[in-house]
Amino acid sequence: TTPGSGLSWECAFTDLQQALSIAQPGDSIWVAVGTYYPTTDTLDRDATFQLIDGVVLYGGFLTGDSSLNQRDWENNETILSGDINGDGTHTGNSYTVVTGSGADSTAVLDGFKVTMGNADGLAAPPNPANSGGGIFNSGGSPSIFNSIISGNMTGLYGGGICNINNSNPILVNVEISGNAGSTGGGIYNQQSSPTLTNVEISGNDADSRGGGI
């Protein structure tokens, strides 16, 4: 039904930002297979999915699934895309698709593909406009599980993920591939110490230092 309340599949939100806007600590958000964009405004490149303390985002569901055990994040691809203008290129895309700044480990992203971010903006670095095309963490340590960070770009630091200012995210069962940046094509770390478990880092590119990390 429309408008959705977000409390059932029958009344599901069609916009993930709606769910995030009302989410409270202790909530989990179940996201069905499909592609989701941080904004409907094709010019709002600052728009991003902000992770929230105590809120778990689960991807990989089919509409109607009633149990976490039913979700299949590998085959039911749930995509968070920065391609806000829908042209299939990186031009004009969101600077940063997902933001974990200020969040702690109870802010969870589980079962998603994060792609098509393009942090090519002009700002004093590092900044979400020019760093962390896929995920940007400044003083944030979210948990990222069962996910793919791929096909993101940045003009400066961290094509896939940028961690600065004591950001210590936890990554488990994550693929970081096909991202590009000036420094840290896959991951860029400044005064930060991520924990990586079963993480594959491959096919990333950097102009100067750290193709992978």
mmCIF file with all atom_site columns, C-alpha atoms in Angstrom:
data_model
loop_
_atom_site.group_PDB
_atom_site.id
_atom_site.type_symbol
_atom_site.label_atom_id
_atom_site.label_alt_id
_atom_site.label_comp_id
_atom_site.label_asym_id
_atom_site.label_entity_id
_atom_site.label_seq_id
_atom_site.pdbx_PDB_ins_code
_atom_site.Cartn_x
_atom_site.Cartn_y
_atom_site.Cartn_z
_atom_site.occupancy
_atom_site.B_iso_or_equiv
_atom_site.pdbx_formal_charge
_atom_site.auth_seq_id
_atom_site.auth_comp_id
_atom_site.auth_asym_id
_atom_site.auth_atom_id
_atom_site.pdbx_PDB_model_num
ATOM 1   C CA . THR A 1 1   ? 0.000  0.000   0.000   1.00 0.00 ? 1   THR A CA 1
ATOM 2   C CA . THR A 1 2   ? 1.038  3.638   -0.470  1.00 0.00 ? 2   THR A CA 1
ATOM 3   C CA . PRO A 1 3   ? 2.293  5.415   1.499   1.00 0.00 ? 3   PRO A CA 1
ATOM 4   C CA . GLY A 1 4   ? 4.203  2.637   3.180   1.00 0.00 ? 4   GLY A CA 1
ATOM 5   C CA . SER A 1 5   ? 4.689  2.352   6.906   1.00 0.00 ? 5   SER A CA 1
ATOM 6   C CA . GLY A 1 6   ? 7.750  0.142   6.582   1.00 0.00 ? 6   GLY A CA 1
ATOM 7   C CA . LEU A 1 7   ? 6.335  -2.345  9.092   1.00 0.00 ? 7   LEU A CA 1
ATOM 8   C CA . SER A 1 8   ? 5.639  -5.160  6.613   1.00 0.00 ? 8   SER A CA 1
ATOM 9   C CA . TRP A 1 9   ? 6.421  -6.176  3.057   1.00 0.00 ? 9   TRP A CA 1
ATOM 10  C CA . GLU A 1 10  ? 2.870  -5.210  2.097   1.00 0.00 ? 10  GLU A CA 1
ATOM 11  C CA . CYS A 1 11  ? 3.517  -1.690  3.400   1.00 0.00 ? 11  CYS A CA 1
ATOM 12  C CA . ALA A 1 12  ? 7.202  -1.476  2.556   1.00 0.00 ? 12  ALA A CA 1
ATOM 13  C CA . PHE A 1 13  ? 8.970  1.792   1.914   1.00 0.00 ? 13  PHE A CA 1
ATOM 14  C CA . THR A 1 14  ? 10.115 2.220   -1.659  1.00 0.00 ? 14  THR A CA 1
ATOM 15  C CA . ASP A 1 15  ? 12.977 4.487   -0.540  1.00 0.00 ? 15  ASP A CA 1
ATOM 16  C CA . LEU A 1 16  ? 15.657 3.241   1.853   1.00 0.00 ? 16  LEU A CA 1
ATOM 17  C CA . GLN A 1 17  ? 16.213 6.801   3.064   1.00 0.00 ? 17  GLN A CA 1
ATOM 18  C CA . GLN A 1 18  ? 12.660 6.817   4.428   1.00 0.00 ? 18  GLN A CA 1
ATOM 19  C CA . ALA A 1 19  ? 13.463 3.814   6.589   1.00 0.00 ? 19  ALA A CA 1
ATOM 20  C CA . LEU A 1 20  ? 16.723 5.351   7.804   1.00 0.00 ? 20  LEU A CA 1
ATOM 21  C CA . SER A 1 21  ? 14.997 8.617   8.648   1.00 0.00 ? 21  SER A CA 1
ATOM 22  C CA . ILE A 1 22  ? 12.760 6.966   11.270  1.00 0.00 ? 22  ILE A CA 1
ATOM 23  C CA . ALA A 1 23  ? 15.039 4.127   12.425  1.00 0.00 ? 23  ALA A CA 1
ATOM 24  C CA . GLN A 1 24  ? 15.823 3.935   16.136  1.00 0.00 ? 24  GLN A CA 1
ATOM 25  C CA . PRO A 1 25  ? 18.546 1.999   17.986  1.00 0.00 ? 25  PRO A CA 1
ATOM 26  C CA . GLY A 1 26  ? 17.503 -1.647  18.148  1.00 0.00 ? 26  GLY A CA 1
ATOM 27  C CA . ASP A 1 27  ? 15.774 -1.574  14.764  1.00 0.00 ? 27  ASP A CA 1
ATOM 28  C CA . SER A 1 28  ? 16.696 -3.710  11.789  1.00 0.00 ? 28  SER A CA 1
ATOM 29  C CA . ILE A 1 29  ? 15.861 -2.746  8.225   1.00 0.00 ? 29  ILE A CA 1
ATOM 30  C CA . TRP A 1 30  ? 15.216 -5.590  5.782   1.00 0.00 ? 30  TRP A CA 1
ATOM 31  C CA . VAL A 1 31  ? 15.950 -4.583  2.195   1.00 0.00 ? 31  VAL A CA 1
ATOM 32  C CA . ALA A 1 32  ? 14.670 -6.544  -0.792  1.00 0.00 ? 32  ALA A CA 1
ATOM 33  C CA . VAL A 1 33  ? 16.662 -7.390  -3.912  1.00 0.00 ? 33  VAL A CA 1
ATOM 34  C CA . GLY A 1 34  ? 17.053 -4.349  -6.164  1.00 0.00 ? 34  GLY A CA 1
ATOM 35  C CA . THR A 1 35  ? 18.969 -1.120  -6.606  1.00 0.00 ? 35  THR A CA 1
ATOM 36  C CA . TYR A 1 36  ? 18.680 1.826   -4.232  1.00 0.00 ? 36  TYR A CA 1
ATOM 37  C CA . TYR A 1 37  ? 19.982 5.365   -4.635  1.00 0.00 ? 37  TYR A CA 1
ATOM 38  C CA . PRO A 1 38  ? 20.732 7.880   -1.851  1.00 0.00 ? 38  PRO A CA 1
ATOM 39  C CA . THR A 1 39  ? 18.540 10.524  -3.499  1.00 0.00 ? 39  THR A CA 1
ATOM 40  C CA . THR A 1 40  ? 16.052 11.142  -6.293  1.00 0.00 ? 40  THR A CA 1
ATOM 41  C CA . ASP A 1 41  ? 17.662 14.522  -6.951  1.00 0.00 ? 41  ASP A CA 1
ATOM 42  C CA . THR A 1 42  ? 20.048 13.894  -9.825  1.00 0.00 ? 42  THR A CA 1
ATOM 43  C CA . LEU A 1 43  ? 22.107 16.960  -8.865  1.00 0.00 ? 43  LEU A CA 1
ATOM 44  C CA . ASP A 1 44  ? 22.514 16.222  -5.137  1.00 0.00 ? 44  ASP A CA 1
ATOM 45  C CA . ARG A 1 45  ? 25.942 14.629  -5.186  1.00 0.00 ? 45  ARG A CA 1
ATOM 46  C CA . ASP A 1 46  ? 26.341 15.063  -1.414  1.00 0.00 ? 46  ASP A CA 1
ATOM 47  C CA . ALA A 1 47  ? 23.492 12.630  -0.726  1.00 0.00 ? 47  ALA A CA 1
ATOM 48  C CA . THR A 1 48  ? 24.615 9.445   1.033   1.00 0.00 ? 48  THR A CA 1
ATOM 49  C CA . PHE A 1 49  ? 23.290 6.543   3.094   1.00 0.00 ? 49  PHE A CA 1
ATOM 50  C CA . GLN A 1 50  ? 24.260 7.397   6.687   1.00 0.00 ? 50  GLN A CA 1
ATOM 51  C CA . LEU A 1 51  ? 24.708 4.396   8.988   1.00 0.00 ? 51  LEU A CA 1
ATOM 52  C CA . ILE A 1 52  ? 23.120 4.729   12.437  1.00 0.00 ? 52  ILE A CA 1
ATOM 53  C CA . ASP A 1 53  ? 24.234 3.405   15.818  1.00 0.00 ? 53  ASP A CA 1
ATOM 54  C CA . GLY A 1 54  ? 22.161 0.410   16.883  1.00 0.00 ? 54  GLY A CA 1
ATOM 55  C CA . VAL A 1 55  ? 20.518 -0.003  13.467  1.00 0.00 ? 55  VAL A CA 1
ATOM 56  C CA . VAL A 1 56  ? 21.237 -3.045  11.285  1.00 0.00 ? 56  VAL A CA 1
ATOM 57  C CA . LEU A 1 57  ? 20.669 -2.947  7.514   1.00 0.00 ? 57  LEU A CA 1
ATOM 58  C CA . TYR A 1 58  ? 20.142 -6.395  6.026   1.00 0.00 ? 58  TYR A CA 1
ATOM 59  C CA . GLY A 1 59  ? 20.164 -6.907  2.267   1.00 0.00 ? 59  GLY A CA 1
ATOM 60  C CA . GLY A 1 60  ? 19.431 -9.984  0.184   1.00 0.00 ? 60  GLY A CA 1
ATOM 61  C CA . PHE A 1 61  ? 15.742 -10.570 0.800   1.00 0.00 ? 61  PHE A CA 1
ATOM 62  C CA . LEU A 1 62  ? 12.965 -11.531 -1.549  1.00 0.00 ? 62  LEU A CA 1
ATOM 63  C CA . THR A 1 63  ? 9.721  -9.708  -0.880  1.00 0.00 ? 63  THR A CA 1
ATOM 64  C CA . GLY A 1 64  ? 7.742  -11.808 1.559   1.00 0.00 ? 64  GLY A CA 1
ATOM 65  C CA . ASP A 1 65  ? 10.671 -13.485 3.306   1.00 0.00 ? 65  ASP A CA 1
ATOM 66  C CA . SER A 1 66  ? 9.792  -13.897 6.963   1.00 0.00 ? 66  SER A CA 1
ATOM 67  C CA . SER A 1 67  ? 13.122 -15.037 8.425   1.00 0.00 ? 67  SER A CA 1
ATOM 68  C CA . LEU A 1 68  ? 16.733 -13.902 8.314   1.00 0.00 ? 68  LEU A CA 1
ATOM 69  C CA . ASN A 1 69  ? 17.610 -17.463 7.366   1.00 0.00 ? 69  ASN A CA 1
ATOM 70  C CA . GLN A 1 70  ? 15.710 -17.034 4.087   1.00 0.00 ? 70  GLN A CA 1
ATOM 71  C CA . ARG A 1 71  ? 17.778 -14.171 2.757   1.00 0.00 ? 71  ARG A CA 1
ATOM 72  C CA . ASP A 1 72  ? 20.444 -14.868 0.132   1.00 0.00 ? 72  ASP A CA 1
ATOM 73  C CA . TRP A 1 73  ? 22.660 -11.841 -0.219  1.00 0.00 ? 73  TRP A CA 1
ATOM 74  C CA . GLU A 1 74  ? 24.859 -13.466 -2.852  1.00 0.00 ? 74  GLU A CA 1
ATOM 75  C CA . ASN A 1 75  ? 22.073 -14.311 -5.295  1.00 0.00 ? 75  ASN A CA 1
ATOM 76  C CA . ASN A 1 76  ? 19.519 -11.642 -4.356  1.00 0.00 ? 76  ASN A CA 1
ATOM 77  C CA . GLU A 1 77  ? 21.793 -8.726  -5.137  1.00 0.00 ? 77  GLU A CA 1
ATOM 78  C CA . THR A 1 78  ? 20.862 -5.656  -3.128  1.00 0.00 ? 78  THR A CA 1
ATOM 79  C CA . ILE A 1 79  ? 22.707 -2.668  -4.534  1.00 0.00 ? 79  ILE A CA 1
ATOM 80  C CA . LEU A 1 80  ? 23.420 0.723   -3.020  1.00 0.00 ? 80  LEU A CA 1
ATOM 81  C CA . SER A 1 81  ? 24.381 2.772   -6.058  1.00 0.00 ? 81  SER A CA 1
ATOM 82  C CA . GLY A 1 82  ? 25.767 6.257   -6.477  1.00 0.00 ? 82  GLY A CA 1
ATOM 83  C CA . ASP A 1 83  ? 24.547 6.475   -10.078 1.00 0.00 ? 83  ASP A CA 1
ATOM 84  C CA . ILE A 1 84  ? 21.932 9.076   -9.180  1.00 0.00 ? 84  ILE A CA 1
ATOM 85  C CA . ASN A 1 85  ? 21.553 10.386  -12.719 1.00 0.00 ? 85  ASN A CA 1
ATOM 86  C CA . GLY A 1 86  ? 21.109 6.884   -14.131 1.00 0.00 ? 86  GLY A CA 1
ATOM 87  C CA . ASP A 1 87  ? 23.492 7.290   -17.036 1.00 0.00 ? 87  ASP A CA 1
ATOM 88  C CA . GLY A 1 88  ? 25.547 4.195   -16.235 1.00 0.00 ? 88  GLY A CA 1
ATOM 89  C CA . THR A 1 89  ? 28.793 6.159   -15.886 1.00 0.00 ? 89  THR A CA 1
ATOM 90  C CA . HIS A 1 90  ? 30.571 7.728   -12.906 1.00 0.00 ? 90  HIS A CA 1
ATOM 91  C CA . THR A 1 91  ? 30.007 11.272  -14.148 1.00 0.00 ? 91  THR A CA 1
ATOM 92  C CA . GLY A 1 92  ? 27.838 13.267  -11.754 1.00 0.00 ? 92  GLY A CA 1
ATOM 93  C CA . ASN A 1 93  ? 27.426 10.398  -9.299  1.00 0.00 ? 93  ASN A CA 1
ATOM 94  C CA . SER A 1 94  ? 27.150 10.642  -5.519  1.00 0.00 ? 94  SER A CA 1
ATOM 95  C CA . TYR A 1 95  ? 30.480 11.523  -3.980  1.00 0.00 ? 95  TYR A CA 1
ATOM 96  C CA . THR A 1 96  ? 30.103 8.863   -1.281  1.00 0.00 ? 96  THR A CA 1
ATOM 97  C CA . VAL A 1 97  ? 27.487 6.122   -1.384  1.00 0.00 ? 97  VAL A CA 1
ATOM 98  C CA . VAL A 1 98  ? 27.619 5.095   2.296   1.00 0.00 ? 98  VAL A CA 1
ATOM 99  C CA . THR A 1 99  ? 28.802 7.130   5.284   1.00 0.00 ? 99  THR A CA 1
ATOM 100 C CA . GLY A 1 100 ? 29.811 5.647   8.636   1.00 0.00 ? 100 GLY A CA 1
ATOM 101 C CA . SER A 1 101 ? 31.204 8.824   10.171  1.00 0.00 ? 101 SER A CA 1
ATOM 102 C CA . GLY A 1 102 ? 30.402 9.141   13.859  1.00 0.00 ? 102 GLY A CA 1
ATOM 103 C CA . ALA A 1 103 ? 28.952 5.637   14.028  1.00 0.00 ? 103 ALA A CA 1
ATOM 104 C CA . ASP A 1 104 ? 30.144 2.783   16.222  1.00 0.00 ? 104 ASP A CA 1
ATOM 105 C CA . SER A 1 105 ? 30.251 -0.969  15.666  1.00 0.00 ? 105 SER A CA 1
ATOM 106 C CA . THR A 1 106 ? 26.513 -1.333  16.347  1.00 0.00 ? 106 THR A CA 1
ATOM 107 C CA . ALA A 1 107 ? 25.859 0.451   13.041  1.00 0.00 ? 107 ALA A CA 1
ATOM 108 C CA . VAL A 1 108 ? 25.771 -2.531  10.684  1.00 0.00 ? 108 VAL A CA 1
ATOM 109 C CA . LEU A 1 109 ? 25.695 -2.937  6.907   1.00 0.00 ? 109 LEU A CA 1
ATOM 110 C CA . ASP A 1 110 ? 25.116 -6.599  6.035   1.00 0.00 ? 110 ASP A CA 1
ATOM 111 C CA . GLY A 1 111 ? 24.481 -8.104  2.618   1.00 0.00 ? 111 GLY A CA 1
ATOM 112 C CA . PHE A 1 112 ? 24.915 -5.259  0.119   1.00 0.00 ? 112 PHE A CA 1
ATOM 113 C CA . LYS A 1 113 ? 26.861 -4.230  -2.933  1.00 0.00 ? 113 LYS A CA 1
ATOM 114 C CA . VAL A 1 114 ? 28.142 -0.647  -2.676  1.00 0.00 ? 114 VAL A CA 1
ATOM 115 C CA . THR A 1 115 ? 29.011 0.723   -6.078  1.00 0.00 ? 115 THR A CA 1
ATOM 116 C CA . MET A 1 116 ? 29.286 3.678   -8.480  1.00 0.00 ? 116 MET A CA 1
ATOM 117 C CA . GLY A 1 117 ? 30.406 6.307   -5.974  1.00 0.00 ? 117 GLY A CA 1
ATOM 118 C CA . ASN A 1 118 ? 32.664 8.996   -7.411  1.00 0.00 ? 118 ASN A CA 1
ATOM 119 C CA . ALA A 1 119 ? 34.382 11.307  -4.936  1.00 0.00 ? 119 ALA A CA 1
ATOM 120 C CA . ASP A 1 120 ? 35.900 13.668  -7.479  1.00 0.00 ? 120 ASP A CA 1
ATOM 121 C CA . GLY A 1 121 ? 34.858 16.945  -5.861  1.00 0.00 ? 121 GLY A CA 1
ATOM 122 C CA . LEU A 1 122 ? 36.981 19.913  -4.887  1.00 0.00 ? 122 LEU A CA 1
ATOM 123 C CA . ALA A 1 123 ? 37.376 20.369  -1.135  1.00 0.00 ? 123 ALA A CA 1
ATOM 124 C CA . ALA A 1 124 ? 40.103 20.376  1.496   1.00 0.00 ? 124 ALA A CA 1
ATOM 125 C CA . PRO A 1 125 ? 41.177 16.718  1.753   1.00 0.00 ? 125 PRO A CA 1
ATOM 126 C CA . PRO A 1 126 ? 40.281 14.297  3.072   1.00 0.00 ? 126 PRO A CA 1
ATOM 127 C CA . ASN A 1 127 ? 36.618 15.080  2.683   1.00 0.00 ? 127 ASN A CA 1
ATOM 128 C CA . PRO A 1 128 ? 33.634 12.954  1.605   1.00 0.00 ? 128 PRO A CA 1
ATOM 129 C CA . ALA A 1 129 ? 33.528 14.988  -1.594  1.00 0.00 ? 129 ALA A CA 1
ATOM 130 C CA . ASN A 1 130 ? 36.986 13.760  -2.611  1.00 0.00 ? 130 ASN A CA 1
ATOM 131 C CA . SER A 1 131 ? 37.625 10.608  -0.574  1.00 0.00 ? 131 SER A CA 1
ATOM 132 C CA . GLY A 1 132 ? 35.819 7.323   -0.003  1.00 0.00 ? 132 GLY A CA 1
ATOM 133 C CA . GLY A 1 133 ? 33.770 6.823   -3.132  1.00 0.00 ? 133 GLY A CA 1
ATOM 134 C CA . GLY A 1 134 ? 32.156 3.696   -1.723  1.00 0.00 ? 134 GLY A CA 1
ATOM 135 C CA . ILE A 1 135 ? 32.264 4.292   2.037   1.00 0.00 ? 135 ILE A CA 1
ATOM 136 C CA . PHE A 1 136 ? 33.596 7.280   3.989   1.00 0.00 ? 136 PHE A CA 1
ATOM 137 C CA . ASN A 1 137 ? 34.378 6.984   7.704   1.00 0.00 ? 137 ASN A CA 1
ATOM 138 C CA . SER A 1 138 ? 35.600 9.929   9.761   1.00 0.00 ? 138 SER A CA 1
ATOM 139 C CA . GLY A 1 139 ? 35.633 9.088   13.452  1.00 0.00 ? 139 GLY A CA 1
ATOM 140 C CA . GLY A 1 140 ? 33.347 6.180   12.614  1.00 0.00 ? 140 GLY A CA 1
ATOM 141 C CA . SER A 1 141 ? 33.713 2.452   13.132  1.00 0.00 ? 141 SER A CA 1
ATOM 142 C CA . PRO A 1 142 ? 30.718 0.663   11.620  1.00 0.00 ? 142 PRO A CA 1
ATOM 143 C CA . SER A 1 143 ? 30.495 -3.082  11.017  1.00 0.00 ? 143 SER A CA 1
ATOM 144 C CA . ILE A 1 144 ? 30.322 -4.303  7.426   1.00 0.00 ? 144 ILE A CA 1
ATOM 145 C CA . PHE A 1 145 ? 29.427 -7.935  6.811   1.00 0.00 ? 145 PHE A CA 1
ATOM 146 C CA . ASN A 1 146 ? 28.771 -10.086 3.738   1.00 0.00 ? 146 ASN A CA 1
ATOM 147 C CA . SER A 1 147 ? 29.179 -7.240  1.285   1.00 0.00 ? 147 SER A CA 1
ATOM 148 C CA . ILE A 1 148 ? 30.901 -6.143  -1.912  1.00 0.00 ? 148 ILE A CA 1
ATOM 149 C CA . ILE A 1 149 ? 32.536 -2.742  -2.311  1.00 0.00 ? 149 ILE A CA 1
ATOM 150 C CA . SER A 1 150 ? 33.212 -2.480  -6.020  1.00 0.00 ? 150 SER A CA 1
ATOM 151 C CA . GLY A 1 151 ? 33.375 -0.046  -8.919  1.00 0.00 ? 151 GLY A CA 1
ATOM 152 C CA . ASN A 1 152 ? 33.870 3.133   -6.898  1.00 0.00 ? 152 ASN A CA 1
ATOM 153 C CA . MET A 1 153 ? 36.253 5.988   -7.647  1.00 0.00 ? 153 MET A CA 1
ATOM 154 C CA . THR A 1 154 ? 37.869 8.941   -5.909  1.00 0.00 ? 154 THR A CA 1
ATOM 155 C CA . GLY A 1 155 ? 40.089 11.808  -6.906  1.00 0.00 ? 155 GLY A CA 1
ATOM 156 C CA . LEU A 1 156 ? 42.197 11.420  -3.783  1.00 0.00 ? 156 LEU A CA 1
ATOM 157 C CA . TYR A 1 157 ? 41.927 8.872   -0.971  1.00 0.00 ? 157 TYR A CA 1
ATOM 158 C CA . GLY A 1 158 ? 40.154 5.533   -0.754  1.00 0.00 ? 158 GLY A CA 1
ATOM 159 C CA . GLY A 1 159 ? 38.297 4.582   -3.888  1.00 0.00 ? 159 GLY A CA 1
ATOM 160 C CA . GLY A 1 160 ? 36.471 1.823   -2.058  1.00 0.00 ? 160 GLY A CA 1
ATOM 161 C CA . ILE A 1 161 ? 36.716 2.899   1.594   1.00 0.00 ? 161 ILE A CA 1
ATOM 162 C CA . CYS A 1 162 ? 38.316 5.892   3.310   1.00 0.00 ? 162 CYS A CA 1
ATOM 163 C CA . ASN A 1 163 ? 39.018 5.647   7.060   1.00 0.00 ? 163 ASN A CA 1
ATOM 164 C CA . ILE A 1 164 ? 40.286 8.763   8.857   1.00 0.00 ? 164 ILE A CA 1
ATOM 165 C CA . ASN A 1 165 ? 40.315 10.313  12.340  1.00 0.00 ? 165 ASN A CA 1
ATOM 166 C CA . ASN A 1 166 ? 40.409 7.122   14.405  1.00 0.00 ? 166 ASN A CA 1
ATOM 167 C CA . SER A 1 167 ? 37.979 5.103   12.329  1.00 0.00 ? 167 SER A CA 1
ATOM 168 C CA . ASN A 1 168 ? 38.219 1.404   13.103  1.00 0.00 ? 168 ASN A CA 1
ATOM 169 C CA . PRO A 1 169 ? 35.527 -0.397  11.117  1.00 0.00 ? 169 PRO A CA 1
ATOM 170 C CA . ILE A 1 170 ? 35.035 -4.152  11.307  1.00 0.00 ? 170 ILE A CA 1
ATOM 171 C CA . LEU A 1 171 ? 34.869 -5.954  7.966   1.00 0.00 ? 171 LEU A CA 1
ATOM 172 C CA . VAL A 1 172 ? 33.902 -9.618  7.795   1.00 0.00 ? 172 VAL A CA 1
ATOM 173 C CA . ASN A 1 173 ? 33.343 -11.613 4.597   1.00 0.00 ? 173 ASN A CA 1
ATOM 174 C CA . VAL A 1 174 ? 33.754 -8.602  2.330   1.00 0.00 ? 174 VAL A CA 1
ATOM 175 C CA . GLU A 1 175 ? 35.048 -8.202  -1.214  1.00 0.00 ? 175 GLU A CA 1
ATOM 176 C CA . ILE A 1 176 ? 36.775 -4.948  -2.155  1.00 0.00 ? 176 ILE A CA 1
ATOM 177 C CA . SER A 1 177 ? 37.429 -4.967  -5.875  1.00 0.00 ? 177 SER A CA 1
ATOM 178 C CA . GLY A 1 178 ? 37.631 -2.792  -8.952  1.00 0.00 ? 178 GLY A CA 1
ATOM 179 C CA . ASN A 1 179 ? 37.902 0.516   -7.096  1.00 0.00 ? 179 ASN A CA 1
ATOM 180 C CA . ALA A 1 180 ? 40.271 3.330   -8.019  1.00 0.00 ? 180 ALA A CA 1
ATOM 181 C CA . GLY A 1 181 ? 41.828 6.415   -6.443  1.00 0.00 ? 181 GLY A CA 1
ATOM 182 C CA . SER A 1 182 ? 44.976 8.474   -6.242  1.00 0.00 ? 182 SER A CA 1
ATOM 183 C CA . THR A 1 183 ? 46.057 6.826   -2.973  1.00 0.00 ? 183 THR A CA 1
ATOM 184 C CA . GLY A 1 184 ? 44.496 3.684   -1.521  1.00 0.00 ? 184 GLY A CA 1
ATOM 185 C CA . GLY A 1 185 ? 42.528 2.340   -4.445  1.00 0.00 ? 185 GLY A CA 1
ATOM 186 C CA . GLY A 1 186 ? 40.786 -0.233  -2.286  1.00 0.00 ? 186 GLY A CA 1
ATOM 187 C CA . ILE A 1 187 ? 41.146 1.199   1.231   1.00 0.00 ? 187 ILE A CA 1
ATOM 188 C CA . TYR A 1 188 ? 42.821 4.336   2.581   1.00 0.00 ? 188 TYR A CA 1
ATOM 189 C CA . ASN A 1 189 ? 43.666 4.580   6.285   1.00 0.00 ? 189 ASN A CA 1
ATOM 190 C CA . GLN A 1 190 ? 44.836 7.670   8.168   1.00 0.00 ? 190 GLN A CA 1
ATOM 191 C CA . GLN A 1 191 ? 45.184 7.285   11.948  1.00 0.00 ? 191 GLN A CA 1
ATOM 192 C CA . SER A 1 192 ? 42.766 4.374   11.643  1.00 0.00 ? 192 SER A CA 1
ATOM 193 C CA . SER A 1 193 ? 42.905 0.620   12.129  1.00 0.00 ? 193 SER A CA 1
ATOM 194 C CA . PRO A 1 194 ? 40.209 -1.453  10.463  1.00 0.00 ? 194 PRO A CA 1
ATOM 195 C CA . THR A 1 195 ? 39.807 -5.119  11.393  1.00 0.00 ? 195 THR A CA 1
ATOM 196 C CA . LEU A 1 196 ? 39.597 -7.393  8.351   1.00 0.00 ? 196 LEU A CA 1
ATOM 197 C CA . THR A 1 197 ? 38.414 -11.002 8.519   1.00 0.00 ? 197 THR A CA 1
ATOM 198 C CA . ASN A 1 198 ? 37.951 -13.051 5.342   1.00 0.00 ? 198 ASN A CA 1
ATOM 199 C CA . VAL A 1 199 ? 38.293 -9.956  3.177   1.00 0.00 ? 199 VAL A CA 1
ATOM 200 C CA . GLU A 1 200 ? 39.308 -10.231 -0.476  1.00 0.00 ? 200 GLU A CA 1
ATOM 201 C CA . ILE A 1 201 ? 41.062 -7.170  -1.916  1.00 0.00 ? 201 ILE A CA 1
ATOM 202 C CA . SER A 1 202 ? 41.671 -7.464  -5.635  1.00 0.00 ? 202 SER A CA 1
ATOM 203 C CA . GLY A 1 203 ? 41.789 -5.536  -8.889  1.00 0.00 ? 203 GLY A CA 1
ATOM 204 C CA . ASN A 1 204 ? 41.950 -2.076  -7.314  1.00 0.00 ? 204 ASN A CA 1
ATOM 205 C CA . ASP A 1 205 ? 44.055 0.740   -8.734  1.00 0.00 ? 205 ASP A CA 1
ATOM 206 C CA . ALA A 1 206 ? 45.978 3.708   -7.304  1.00 0.00 ? 206 ALA A CA 1
ATOM 207 C CA . ASP A 1 207 ? 47.874 6.446   -9.107  1.00 0.00 ? 207 ASP A CA 1
ATOM 208 C CA . SER A 1 208 ? 50.601 6.713   -6.455  1.00 0.00 ? 208 SER A CA 1
ATOM 209 C CA . ARG A 1 209 ? 50.417 4.519   -3.348  1.00 0.00 ? 209 ARG A CA 1
ATOM 210 C CA . GLY A 1 210 ? 48.452 1.530   -2.141  1.00 0.00 ? 210 GLY A CA 1
ATOM 211 C CA . GLY A 1 211 ? 46.562 -0.057  -5.004  1.00 0.00 ? 211 GLY A CA 1
ATOM 212 C CA . GLY A 1 212 ? 44.943 -2.380  -2.453  1.00 0.00 ? 212 GLY A CA 1
ATOM 213 C CA . ILE A 1 213 ? 45.509 -0.590  0.867   1.00 0.00 ? 213 ILE A CA 1
#
